[in-house]
Coordinates of C-alpha atoms and ligand atoms in Angstrom, one line a residue:
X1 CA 84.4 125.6 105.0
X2 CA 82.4 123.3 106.9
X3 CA 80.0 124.8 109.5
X4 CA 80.0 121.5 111.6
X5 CA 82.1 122.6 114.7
X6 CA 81.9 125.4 116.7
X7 CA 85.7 124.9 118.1
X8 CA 88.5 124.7 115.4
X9 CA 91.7 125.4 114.4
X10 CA 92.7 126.7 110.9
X11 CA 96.4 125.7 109.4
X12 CA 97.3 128.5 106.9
X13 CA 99.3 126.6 104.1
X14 CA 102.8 127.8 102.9
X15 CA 103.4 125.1 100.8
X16 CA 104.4 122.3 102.9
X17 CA 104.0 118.7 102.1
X18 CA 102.9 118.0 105.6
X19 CA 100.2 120.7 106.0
X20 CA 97.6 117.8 105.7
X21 CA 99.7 115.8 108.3
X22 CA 99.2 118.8 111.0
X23 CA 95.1 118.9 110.4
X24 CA 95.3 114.9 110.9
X25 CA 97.2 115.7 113.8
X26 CA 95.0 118.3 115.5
X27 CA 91.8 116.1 115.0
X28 CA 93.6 113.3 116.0
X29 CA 93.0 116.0 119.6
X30 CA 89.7 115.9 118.8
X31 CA 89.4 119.5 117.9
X32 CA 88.2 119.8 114.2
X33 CA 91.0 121.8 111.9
X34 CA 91.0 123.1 108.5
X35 CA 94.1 123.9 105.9
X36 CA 93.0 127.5 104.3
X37 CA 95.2 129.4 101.9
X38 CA 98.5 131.0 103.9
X39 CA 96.8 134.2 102.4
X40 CA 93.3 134.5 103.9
X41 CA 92.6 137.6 105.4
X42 CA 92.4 139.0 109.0
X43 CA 88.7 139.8 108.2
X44 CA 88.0 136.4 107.4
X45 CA 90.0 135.1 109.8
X46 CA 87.5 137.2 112.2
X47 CA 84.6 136.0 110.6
X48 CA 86.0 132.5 111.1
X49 CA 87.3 133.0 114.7
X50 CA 89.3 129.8 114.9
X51 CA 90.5 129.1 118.7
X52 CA 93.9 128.7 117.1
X53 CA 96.0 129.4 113.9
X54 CA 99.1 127.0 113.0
X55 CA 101.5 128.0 110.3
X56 CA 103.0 125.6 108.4
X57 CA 106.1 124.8 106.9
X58 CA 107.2 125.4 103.8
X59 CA 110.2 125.3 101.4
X60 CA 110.6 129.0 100.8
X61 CA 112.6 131.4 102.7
X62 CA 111.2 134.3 104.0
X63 CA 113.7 136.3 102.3
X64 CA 113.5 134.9 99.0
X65 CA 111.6 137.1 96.4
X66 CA 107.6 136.3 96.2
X67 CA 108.0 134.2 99.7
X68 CA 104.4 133.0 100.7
X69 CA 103.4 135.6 103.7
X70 CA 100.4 136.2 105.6
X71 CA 98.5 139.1 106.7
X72 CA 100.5 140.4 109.2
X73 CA 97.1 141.7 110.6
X74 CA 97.0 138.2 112.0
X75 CA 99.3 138.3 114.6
X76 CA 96.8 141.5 116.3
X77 CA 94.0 139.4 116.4
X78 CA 94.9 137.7 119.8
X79 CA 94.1 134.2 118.4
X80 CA 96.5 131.8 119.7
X81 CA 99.7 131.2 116.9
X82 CA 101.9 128.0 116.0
X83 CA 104.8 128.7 113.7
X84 CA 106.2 126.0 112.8
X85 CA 109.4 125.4 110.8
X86 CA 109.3 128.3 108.3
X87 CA 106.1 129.1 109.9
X88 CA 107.9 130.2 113.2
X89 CA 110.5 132.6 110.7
X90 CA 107.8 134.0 109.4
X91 CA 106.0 135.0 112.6
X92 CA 109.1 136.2 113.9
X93 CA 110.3 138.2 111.0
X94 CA 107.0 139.8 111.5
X95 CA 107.4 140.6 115.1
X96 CA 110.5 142.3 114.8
X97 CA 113.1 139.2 114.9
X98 CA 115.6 138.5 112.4
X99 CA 115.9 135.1 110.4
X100 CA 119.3 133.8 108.7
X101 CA 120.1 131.3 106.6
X102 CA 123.1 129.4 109.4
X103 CA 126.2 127.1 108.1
X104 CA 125.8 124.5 111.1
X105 CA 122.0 124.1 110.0
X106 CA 120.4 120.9 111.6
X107 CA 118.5 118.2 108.8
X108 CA 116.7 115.5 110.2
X109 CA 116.9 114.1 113.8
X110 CA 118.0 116.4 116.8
X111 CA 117.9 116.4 120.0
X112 CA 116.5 119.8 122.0
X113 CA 116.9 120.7 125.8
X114 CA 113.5 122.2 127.2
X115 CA 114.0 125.3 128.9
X116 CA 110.5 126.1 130.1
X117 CA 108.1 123.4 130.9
X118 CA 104.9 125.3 131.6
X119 CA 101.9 125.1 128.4
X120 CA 103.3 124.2 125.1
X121 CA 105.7 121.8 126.8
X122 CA 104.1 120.7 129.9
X123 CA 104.6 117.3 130.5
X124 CA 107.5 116.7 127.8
X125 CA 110.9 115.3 128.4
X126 CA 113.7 117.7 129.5
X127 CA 115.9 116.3 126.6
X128 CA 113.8 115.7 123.2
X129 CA 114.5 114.3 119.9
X130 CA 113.2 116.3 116.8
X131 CA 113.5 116.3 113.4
X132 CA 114.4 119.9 111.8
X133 CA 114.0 120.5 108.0
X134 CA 115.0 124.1 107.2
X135 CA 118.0 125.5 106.0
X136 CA 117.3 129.0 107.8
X137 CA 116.8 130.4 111.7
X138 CA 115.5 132.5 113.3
X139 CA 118.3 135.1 115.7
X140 CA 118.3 137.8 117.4
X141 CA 115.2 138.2 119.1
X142 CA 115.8 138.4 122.6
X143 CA 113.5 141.7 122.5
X144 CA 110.7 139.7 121.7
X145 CA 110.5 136.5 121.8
X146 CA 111.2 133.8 125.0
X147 CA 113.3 130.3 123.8
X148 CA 111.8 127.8 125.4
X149 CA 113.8 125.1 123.3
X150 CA 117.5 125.0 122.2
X151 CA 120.1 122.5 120.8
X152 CA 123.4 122.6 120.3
X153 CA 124.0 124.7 117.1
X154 CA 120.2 126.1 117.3
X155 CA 119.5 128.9 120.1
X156 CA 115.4 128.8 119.6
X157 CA 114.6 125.7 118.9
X158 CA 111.3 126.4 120.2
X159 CA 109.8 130.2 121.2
X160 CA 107.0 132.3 122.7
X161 CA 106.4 135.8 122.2
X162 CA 106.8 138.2 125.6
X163 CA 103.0 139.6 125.6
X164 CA 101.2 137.8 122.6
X165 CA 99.7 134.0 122.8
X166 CA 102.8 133.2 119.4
X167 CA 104.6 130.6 119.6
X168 CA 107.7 128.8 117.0
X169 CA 109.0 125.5 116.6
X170 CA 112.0 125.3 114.4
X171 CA 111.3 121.5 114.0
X172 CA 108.5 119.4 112.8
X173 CA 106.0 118.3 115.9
X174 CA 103.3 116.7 112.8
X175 CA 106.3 113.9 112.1
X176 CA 106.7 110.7 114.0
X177 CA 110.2 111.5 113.9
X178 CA 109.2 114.3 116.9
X179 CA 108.8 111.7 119.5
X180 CA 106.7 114.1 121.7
X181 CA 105.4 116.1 118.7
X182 CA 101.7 114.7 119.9
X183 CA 101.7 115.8 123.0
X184 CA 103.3 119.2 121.7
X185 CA 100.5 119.8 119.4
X186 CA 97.9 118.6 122.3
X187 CA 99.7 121.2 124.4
X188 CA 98.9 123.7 121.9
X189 CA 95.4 123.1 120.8
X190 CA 94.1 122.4 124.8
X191 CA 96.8 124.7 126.6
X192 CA 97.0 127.3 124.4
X193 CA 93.9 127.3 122.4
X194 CA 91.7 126.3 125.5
X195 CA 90.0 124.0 122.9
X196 CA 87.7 121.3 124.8
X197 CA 88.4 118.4 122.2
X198 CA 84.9 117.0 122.2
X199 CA 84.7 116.6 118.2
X200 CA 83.7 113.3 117.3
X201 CA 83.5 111.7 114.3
X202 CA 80.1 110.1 115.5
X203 CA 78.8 113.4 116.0
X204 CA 79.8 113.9 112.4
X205 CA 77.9 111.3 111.2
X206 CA 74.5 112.7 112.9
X207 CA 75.1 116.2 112.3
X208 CA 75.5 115.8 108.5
X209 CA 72.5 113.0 108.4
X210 CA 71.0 116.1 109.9
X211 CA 72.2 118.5 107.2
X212 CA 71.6 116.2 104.3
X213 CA 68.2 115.8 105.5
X214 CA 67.4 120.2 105.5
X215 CA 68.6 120.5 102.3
X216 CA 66.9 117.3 100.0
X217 CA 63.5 117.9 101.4
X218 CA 61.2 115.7 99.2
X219 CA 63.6 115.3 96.5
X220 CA 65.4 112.1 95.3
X221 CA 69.0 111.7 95.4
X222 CA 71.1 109.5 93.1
X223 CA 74.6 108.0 94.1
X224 CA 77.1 106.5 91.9
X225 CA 78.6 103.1 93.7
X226 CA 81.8 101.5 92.7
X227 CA 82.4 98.8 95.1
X228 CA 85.1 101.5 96.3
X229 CA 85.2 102.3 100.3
X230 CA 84.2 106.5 99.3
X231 CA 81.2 105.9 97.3
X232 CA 80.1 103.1 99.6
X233 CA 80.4 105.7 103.0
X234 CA 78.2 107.7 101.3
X235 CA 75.5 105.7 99.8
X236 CA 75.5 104.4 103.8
X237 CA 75.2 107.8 105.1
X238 CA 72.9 109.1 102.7
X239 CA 71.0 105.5 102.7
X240 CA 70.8 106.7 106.9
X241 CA 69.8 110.4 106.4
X242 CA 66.6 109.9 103.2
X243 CA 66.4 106.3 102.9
X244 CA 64.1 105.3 100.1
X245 CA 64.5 108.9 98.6
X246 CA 67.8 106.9 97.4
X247 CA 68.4 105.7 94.5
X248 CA 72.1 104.3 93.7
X249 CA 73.5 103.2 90.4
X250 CA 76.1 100.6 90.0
X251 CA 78.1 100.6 86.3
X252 CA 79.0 96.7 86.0
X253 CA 82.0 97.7 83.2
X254 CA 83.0 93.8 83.2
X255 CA 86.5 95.3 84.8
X256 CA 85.5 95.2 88.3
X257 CA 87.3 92.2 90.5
X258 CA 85.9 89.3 91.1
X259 CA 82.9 89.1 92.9
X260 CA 82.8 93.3 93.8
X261 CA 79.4 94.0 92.0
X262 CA 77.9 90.8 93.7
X263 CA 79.2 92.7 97.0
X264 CA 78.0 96.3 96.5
X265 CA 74.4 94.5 95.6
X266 CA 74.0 92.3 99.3
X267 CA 75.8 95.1 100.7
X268 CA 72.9 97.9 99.5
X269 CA 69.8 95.7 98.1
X270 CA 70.2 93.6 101.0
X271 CA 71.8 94.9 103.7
X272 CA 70.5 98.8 103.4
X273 CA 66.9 98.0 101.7
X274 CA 68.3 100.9 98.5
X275 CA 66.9 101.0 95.8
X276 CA 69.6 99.8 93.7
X277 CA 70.2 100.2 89.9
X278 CA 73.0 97.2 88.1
X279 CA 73.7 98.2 84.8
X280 CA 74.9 95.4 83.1
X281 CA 77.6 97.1 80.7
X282 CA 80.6 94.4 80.2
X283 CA 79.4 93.9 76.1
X284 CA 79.7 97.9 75.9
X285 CA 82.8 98.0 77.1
X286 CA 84.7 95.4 75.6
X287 CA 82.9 96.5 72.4
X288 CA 84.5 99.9 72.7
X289 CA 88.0 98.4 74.1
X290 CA 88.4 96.2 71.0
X291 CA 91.6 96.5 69.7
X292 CA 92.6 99.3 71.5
X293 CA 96.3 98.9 73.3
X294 CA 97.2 102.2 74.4
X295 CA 96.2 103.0 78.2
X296 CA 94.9 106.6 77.5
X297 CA 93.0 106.1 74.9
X298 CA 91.7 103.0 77.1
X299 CA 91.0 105.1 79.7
X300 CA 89.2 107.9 78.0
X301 CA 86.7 105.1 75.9
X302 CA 86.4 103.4 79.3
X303 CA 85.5 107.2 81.1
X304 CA 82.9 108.0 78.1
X305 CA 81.1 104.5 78.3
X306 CA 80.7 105.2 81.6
X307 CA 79.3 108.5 81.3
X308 CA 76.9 107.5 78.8
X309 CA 75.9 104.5 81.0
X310 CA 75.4 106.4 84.3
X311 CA 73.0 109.1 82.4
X312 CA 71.4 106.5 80.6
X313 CA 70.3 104.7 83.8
X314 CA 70.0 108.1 85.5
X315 CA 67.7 109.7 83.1
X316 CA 65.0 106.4 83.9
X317 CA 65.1 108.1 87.6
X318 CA 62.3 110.4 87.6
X319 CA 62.3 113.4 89.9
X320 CA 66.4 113.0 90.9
X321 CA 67.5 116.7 91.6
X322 CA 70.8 115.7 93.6
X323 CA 73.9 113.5 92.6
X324 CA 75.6 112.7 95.8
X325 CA 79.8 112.2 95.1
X326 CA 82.6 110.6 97.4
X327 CA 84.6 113.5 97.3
X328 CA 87.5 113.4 99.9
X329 CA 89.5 116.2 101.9
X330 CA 92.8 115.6 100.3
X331 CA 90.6 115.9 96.9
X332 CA 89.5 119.0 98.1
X333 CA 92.6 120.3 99.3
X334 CA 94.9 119.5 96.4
X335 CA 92.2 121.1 93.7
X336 CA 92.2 123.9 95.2
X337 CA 88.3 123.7 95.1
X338 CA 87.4 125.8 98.1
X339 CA 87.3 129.5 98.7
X340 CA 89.7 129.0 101.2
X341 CA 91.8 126.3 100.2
X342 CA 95.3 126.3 99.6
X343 CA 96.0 128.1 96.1
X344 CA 98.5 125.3 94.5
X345 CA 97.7 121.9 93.3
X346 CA 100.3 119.2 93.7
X347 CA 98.5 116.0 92.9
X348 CA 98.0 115.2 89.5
X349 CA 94.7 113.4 88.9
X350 CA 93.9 110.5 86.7
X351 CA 90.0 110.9 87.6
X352 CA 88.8 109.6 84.4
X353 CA 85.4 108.4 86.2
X354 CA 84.1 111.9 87.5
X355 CA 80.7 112.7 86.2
X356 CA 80.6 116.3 84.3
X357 CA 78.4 119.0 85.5
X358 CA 76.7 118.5 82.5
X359 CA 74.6 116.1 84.5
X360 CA 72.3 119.1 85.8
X361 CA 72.7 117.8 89.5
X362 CA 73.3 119.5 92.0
X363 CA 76.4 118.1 94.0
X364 CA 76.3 116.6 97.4
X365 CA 79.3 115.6 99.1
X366 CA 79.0 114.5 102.6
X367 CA 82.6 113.1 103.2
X368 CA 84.5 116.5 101.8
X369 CA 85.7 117.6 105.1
X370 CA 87.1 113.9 106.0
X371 CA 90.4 112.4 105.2
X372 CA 90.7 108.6 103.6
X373 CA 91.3 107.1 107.7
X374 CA 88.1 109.2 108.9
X375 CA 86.1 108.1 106.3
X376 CA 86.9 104.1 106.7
X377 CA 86.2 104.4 110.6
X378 CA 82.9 105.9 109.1
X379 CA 81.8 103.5 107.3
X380 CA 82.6 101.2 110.2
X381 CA 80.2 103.3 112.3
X382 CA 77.8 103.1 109.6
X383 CA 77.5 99.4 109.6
X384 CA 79.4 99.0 106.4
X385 CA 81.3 95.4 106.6
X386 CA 85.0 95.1 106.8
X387 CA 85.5 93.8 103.3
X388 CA 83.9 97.4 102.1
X389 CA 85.5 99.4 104.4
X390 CA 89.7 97.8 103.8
X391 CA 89.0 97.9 100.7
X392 CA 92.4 98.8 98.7
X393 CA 92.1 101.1 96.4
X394 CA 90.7 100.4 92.5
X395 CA 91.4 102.7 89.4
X396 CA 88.5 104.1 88.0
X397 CA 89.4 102.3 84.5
X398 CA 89.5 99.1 86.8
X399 CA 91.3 95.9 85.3
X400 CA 91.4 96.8 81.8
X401 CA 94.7 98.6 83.0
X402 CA 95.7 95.8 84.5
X403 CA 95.5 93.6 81.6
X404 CA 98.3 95.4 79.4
X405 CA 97.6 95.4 75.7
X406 CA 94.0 95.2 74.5
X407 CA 91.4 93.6 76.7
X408 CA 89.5 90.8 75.7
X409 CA 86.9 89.0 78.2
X410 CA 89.6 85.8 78.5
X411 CA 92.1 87.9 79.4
X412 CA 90.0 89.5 81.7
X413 CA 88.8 85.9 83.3
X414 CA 92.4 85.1 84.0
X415 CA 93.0 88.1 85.1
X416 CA 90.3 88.1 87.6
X417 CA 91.1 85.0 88.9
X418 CA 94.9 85.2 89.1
X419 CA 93.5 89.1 91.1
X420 CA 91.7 87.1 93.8
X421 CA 94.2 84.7 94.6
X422 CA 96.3 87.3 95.1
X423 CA 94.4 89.2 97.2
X424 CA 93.2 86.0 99.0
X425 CA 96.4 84.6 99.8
X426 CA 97.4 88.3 101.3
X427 CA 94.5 88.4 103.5
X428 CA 95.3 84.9 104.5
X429 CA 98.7 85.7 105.7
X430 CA 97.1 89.1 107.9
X431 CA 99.2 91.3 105.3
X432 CA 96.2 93.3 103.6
X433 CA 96.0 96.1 105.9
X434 CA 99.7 96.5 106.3
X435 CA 100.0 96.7 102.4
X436 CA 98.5 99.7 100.3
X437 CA 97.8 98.0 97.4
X438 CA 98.3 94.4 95.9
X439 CA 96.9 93.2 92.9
X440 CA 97.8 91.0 89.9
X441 CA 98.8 92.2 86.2
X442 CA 98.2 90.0 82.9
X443 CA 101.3 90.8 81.1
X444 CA 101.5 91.1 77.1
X445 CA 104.3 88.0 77.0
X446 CA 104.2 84.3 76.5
X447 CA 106.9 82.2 77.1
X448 CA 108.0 78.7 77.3
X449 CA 106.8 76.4 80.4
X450 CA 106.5 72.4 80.7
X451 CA 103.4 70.9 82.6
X452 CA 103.3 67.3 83.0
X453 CA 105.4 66.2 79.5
X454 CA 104.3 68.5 77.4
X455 CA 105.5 71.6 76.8
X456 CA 103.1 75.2 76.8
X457 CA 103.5 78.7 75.6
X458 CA 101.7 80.5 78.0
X459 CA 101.0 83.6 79.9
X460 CA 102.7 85.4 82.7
X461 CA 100.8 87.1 85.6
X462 CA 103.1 89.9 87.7
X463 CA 102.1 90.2 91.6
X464 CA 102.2 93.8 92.4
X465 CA 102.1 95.0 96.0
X466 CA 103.0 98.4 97.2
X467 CA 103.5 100.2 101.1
X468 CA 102.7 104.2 100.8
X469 CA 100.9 106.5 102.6
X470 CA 100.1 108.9 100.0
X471 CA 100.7 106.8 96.4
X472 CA 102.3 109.4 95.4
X473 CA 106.1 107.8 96.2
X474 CA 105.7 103.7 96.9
X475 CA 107.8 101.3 97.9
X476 CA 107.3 97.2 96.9
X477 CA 106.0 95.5 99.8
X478 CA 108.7 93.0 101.2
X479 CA 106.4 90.2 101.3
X480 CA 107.3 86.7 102.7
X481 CA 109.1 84.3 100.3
X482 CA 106.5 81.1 101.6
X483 CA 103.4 83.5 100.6
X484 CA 104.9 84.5 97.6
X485 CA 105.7 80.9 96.5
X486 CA 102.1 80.1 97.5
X487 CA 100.8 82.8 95.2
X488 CA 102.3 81.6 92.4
X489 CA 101.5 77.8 92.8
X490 CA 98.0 79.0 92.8
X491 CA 97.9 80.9 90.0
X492 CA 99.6 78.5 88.2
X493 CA 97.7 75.9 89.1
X494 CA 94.6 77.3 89.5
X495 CA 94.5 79.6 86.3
X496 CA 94.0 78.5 83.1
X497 CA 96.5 79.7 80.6
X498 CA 99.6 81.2 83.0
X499 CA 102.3 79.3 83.8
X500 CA 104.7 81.9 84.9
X501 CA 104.4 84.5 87.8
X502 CA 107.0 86.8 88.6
X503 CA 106.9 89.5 91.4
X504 CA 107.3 93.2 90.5
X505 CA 110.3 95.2 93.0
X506 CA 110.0 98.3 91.5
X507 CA 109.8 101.8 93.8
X508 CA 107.5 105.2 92.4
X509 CA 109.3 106.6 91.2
X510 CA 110.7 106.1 88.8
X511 CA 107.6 103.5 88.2
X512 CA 104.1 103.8 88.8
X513 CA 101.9 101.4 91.2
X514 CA 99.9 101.1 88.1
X515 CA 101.6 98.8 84.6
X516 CA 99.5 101.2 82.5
Ligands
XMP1 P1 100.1 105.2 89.7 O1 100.0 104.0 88.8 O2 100.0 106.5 88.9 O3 98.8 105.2 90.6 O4 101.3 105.2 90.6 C1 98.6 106.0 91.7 C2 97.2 105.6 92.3 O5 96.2 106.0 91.3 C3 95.4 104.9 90.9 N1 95.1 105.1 89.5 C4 94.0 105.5 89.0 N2 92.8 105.8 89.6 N3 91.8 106.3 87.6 C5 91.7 106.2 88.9 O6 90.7 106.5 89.4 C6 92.9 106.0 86.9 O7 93.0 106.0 85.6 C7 94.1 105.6 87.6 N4 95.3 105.2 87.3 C8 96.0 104.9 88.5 C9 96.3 103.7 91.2 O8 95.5 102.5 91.3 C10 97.0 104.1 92.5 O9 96.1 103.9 93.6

């Protein structure tokens, strides 16, 4: 639990998909918020005196047996409430409404009349479109309970309790789909919550440069780079916060893309004066990729080199007591790593390049209360170039599964170049932001091409380009037929050994972004 802002609102997660949505959403207010487990206590929840609470949704119902609750000490504590979805049945089951599964239940867009316009929907349209996603509602609970919102088949579209700050929204107000949700949850976290939304993510920057400073004292601090936009952010801010107490060590694995370790090195020898350690590790590698075709066993030889590696280098550090990690929110969140978080884990990890404890560090992670957007406008702020900072994301095992089959340092060349041309082209076209992730593949086949008069039996590169926003589902980007056809005359004339490039339409699921 971060200890950085003295105004905050906590979201107590039920299980919804969209819990991280509402924290983006409140901060995007400028009031700092945290997801904590839909269990916390009222004593900690006193401890923590958040200005306000939001309850998520989630996909239970309350009635169902072992239904996520919370302590229904909660609702006494006279911190502002949000229910929202199955949040809002559960706050009202607990203050004496009644909740019921309904036959003409709403799914996705509605539209809701606004019966009282003063805090939580000040300033929103009498007529609103919504999108609702919950099979059951909440009745009966005139007693208690004020609608403020209705629609057609759905009485209390929206609610606020008679004498305590609680509110419900039956629909989602984190979606886009909400058209006002925004201004909604602004409503709540300045109207309700009286919160002053001063939290900056500039403050953020000093405060932790601050922080980072208390607790290295004279020791020496070692940061893994990868060329990566995380690891970058926080060799910046730690290069900021203990300069040459610094010392950063780049694994050149010959799988990186072409030209990223000549980046990372102007970016941080140059650029931030760091003291800057290249391992030059490509023979390793390949030694230990030799003849290997299957993509675990790939990635665990590719995750143990660089292990080996990283200590290696580390061990010629003298006096390092700190090992300083890009460690994300999300990362955070979806362990289950902190006292407070949320209890279940929903992303599976790949992470074959985390560093074991082993190590004898002690951890630092700076960026641990930021999310992936927060963390880019960072490294903006930081001074980090654009190049860095839009990075799209690389796997940790890097090219070699990209380069299906076993890896050998041609395959790899072509690879690389076929990669930058991709990439280059994209860029070219203003397209690299909008997509997620584009990259090339170097598939296993060779078929049958004619250059000139002679024929060739050559290799085939696959362009792969994806639109998500977690990368957990994907869809193929629908890029432009002219840029696709310039790719592939490109590659084909420009890469020695494909004459065939072929673009990959496939959605996750059922495949992955990834070939291996
Ligand atoms: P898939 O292929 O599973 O990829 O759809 C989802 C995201 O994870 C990345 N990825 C990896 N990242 N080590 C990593 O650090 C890995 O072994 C690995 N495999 C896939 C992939 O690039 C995409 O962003």
């Amino acid at each position: 639990m971060s200890s950085l802002a003295n105004q905050r609102v906590l979201v107590l997660d039920f299980g919804s998909q969209l819990a991280q949505l509402i924290a983006r959403r409140v901060r995007e207010q400028h009031v700092y918020c945290e997801i904590v487990r839909h269990d916390i206590t009222a004593d900690r929840l006193r401890e923590l005196a958040p200005k306000g609470i939001i309850l998520s949704g989630g996909p239970s119902s309350v009635y169902a047996d072992g239904a996520p609750k919370c302590d229904p000490e909660l609702f006494e504590l006279g911190i502002p409430v949000l229910g929202i979805c199955y949040g809002m049945q559960l706050a009202c089951q607990a203050l004496g409404g009644e909740v019921k599964s309904v036959n003409s239940r709403e799914y996705g867009r509605a539209h809701v009349d606004v019966l009282d316009h003063s805090d939580l929907f000040a300033d929103v349209h009498p007529k609103t479109e919504v999108w609702m996603s919950h099979g059951d509602q909440v009745t009966a609970i005139d007693e208690t309970f004020v609608p403020l919102a209705s629609t057609g088949t759905c009485p209390y579209a929206a609610v606020r309790h008679k004498t305590r700050p609680v509110y419900g929204l039956q629909f989602h107000p984190e979606v886009t789909h909400t058209v006002e949700g925004k201004t909604l949850l602004a409503n709540f976290v300045r109207n309700v919550c009286d919160c002053d939304g001063t939290w900056r993510l500039g403050d953020f920057a000093d405060e932790t440069i601050e922080r980072i400073r208390e607790q290295v004292g004279d020791n020496r601090v070692i940061c893994g780079l990868s060329g990566g936009v995380d690891s970058s952010v926080v060799a910046a801010l730690l290069s900021r916060a203990i300069g040459s107490q610094l010392s950063c060590i780049l694994v050149d694995n010959g799988l990186l893309r072409k030209d990223e370790a000549r980046l990372v090195v102007q970016e941080f020898s140059g650029h931030f004066k760091s003291d800057l350690h290249v391992v030059e590790a490509e023979d390793r590698f390949l030694d230990k990729l030799a003849g290997i075709v299957d993509p675990q066993e790939k990635r665990r030889r590719i995750g143990h080199e660089f292990i080996a590696c990283f200590k290696e280098e580390a061990d010629k550090i003298t006096g390092a007591k700190y090992l300083a990690q890009g460690t994300l929110y999300p990362d955070v969140i979806e362990s289950g790593a902190s006292a407070d978080g949320p209890a279940d884990t929903i992303k599976l990890h790949h992470n074959v390049g985390g560093l074991p404890e082993e190590l004898g560090f002690d951890l630092i992670e700076p960026l641990r209360d930021l999310f992936k957007d927060e963390v880019r406008q960072l490294g903006l702020q930081l001074g980090l170039p654009e190049e860095i900072v839009w990075r799209h994301p690389f796997p940790g095992p890097g090219l070699a599964v990209r380069c299906l089959g076993e890896v050998t340092r041609d395959k790899l060349a072509m690879l690389r170049e076929a990669d930058a041309i991709v990439v280059g082209e994209i860029k070219a076209e203003g397209l690299y932001r909008s997509t997620s992730q584009s990259f090339a593949v170097l598939l296993p086949v060779q078929s049958v091409g004619v250059m000139g008069d002679s024929r060739t039996y050559d290799n085939a590169i696959c362009v792969r380009s994806v639109n998500t926003d977690d990368f957990m589902t994907a869809d193929w980007s629908h890029l432009p037929h002219e840029l696709l056809s310039r790719i592939a005359t490109r590659i084909i004339n420009e890469v020695k050994g494909v004459n065939r490039v072929v673009y990959d339409i496939s959605s996750k699921p059922p495949a992955t972004i990834e070939w291996e």
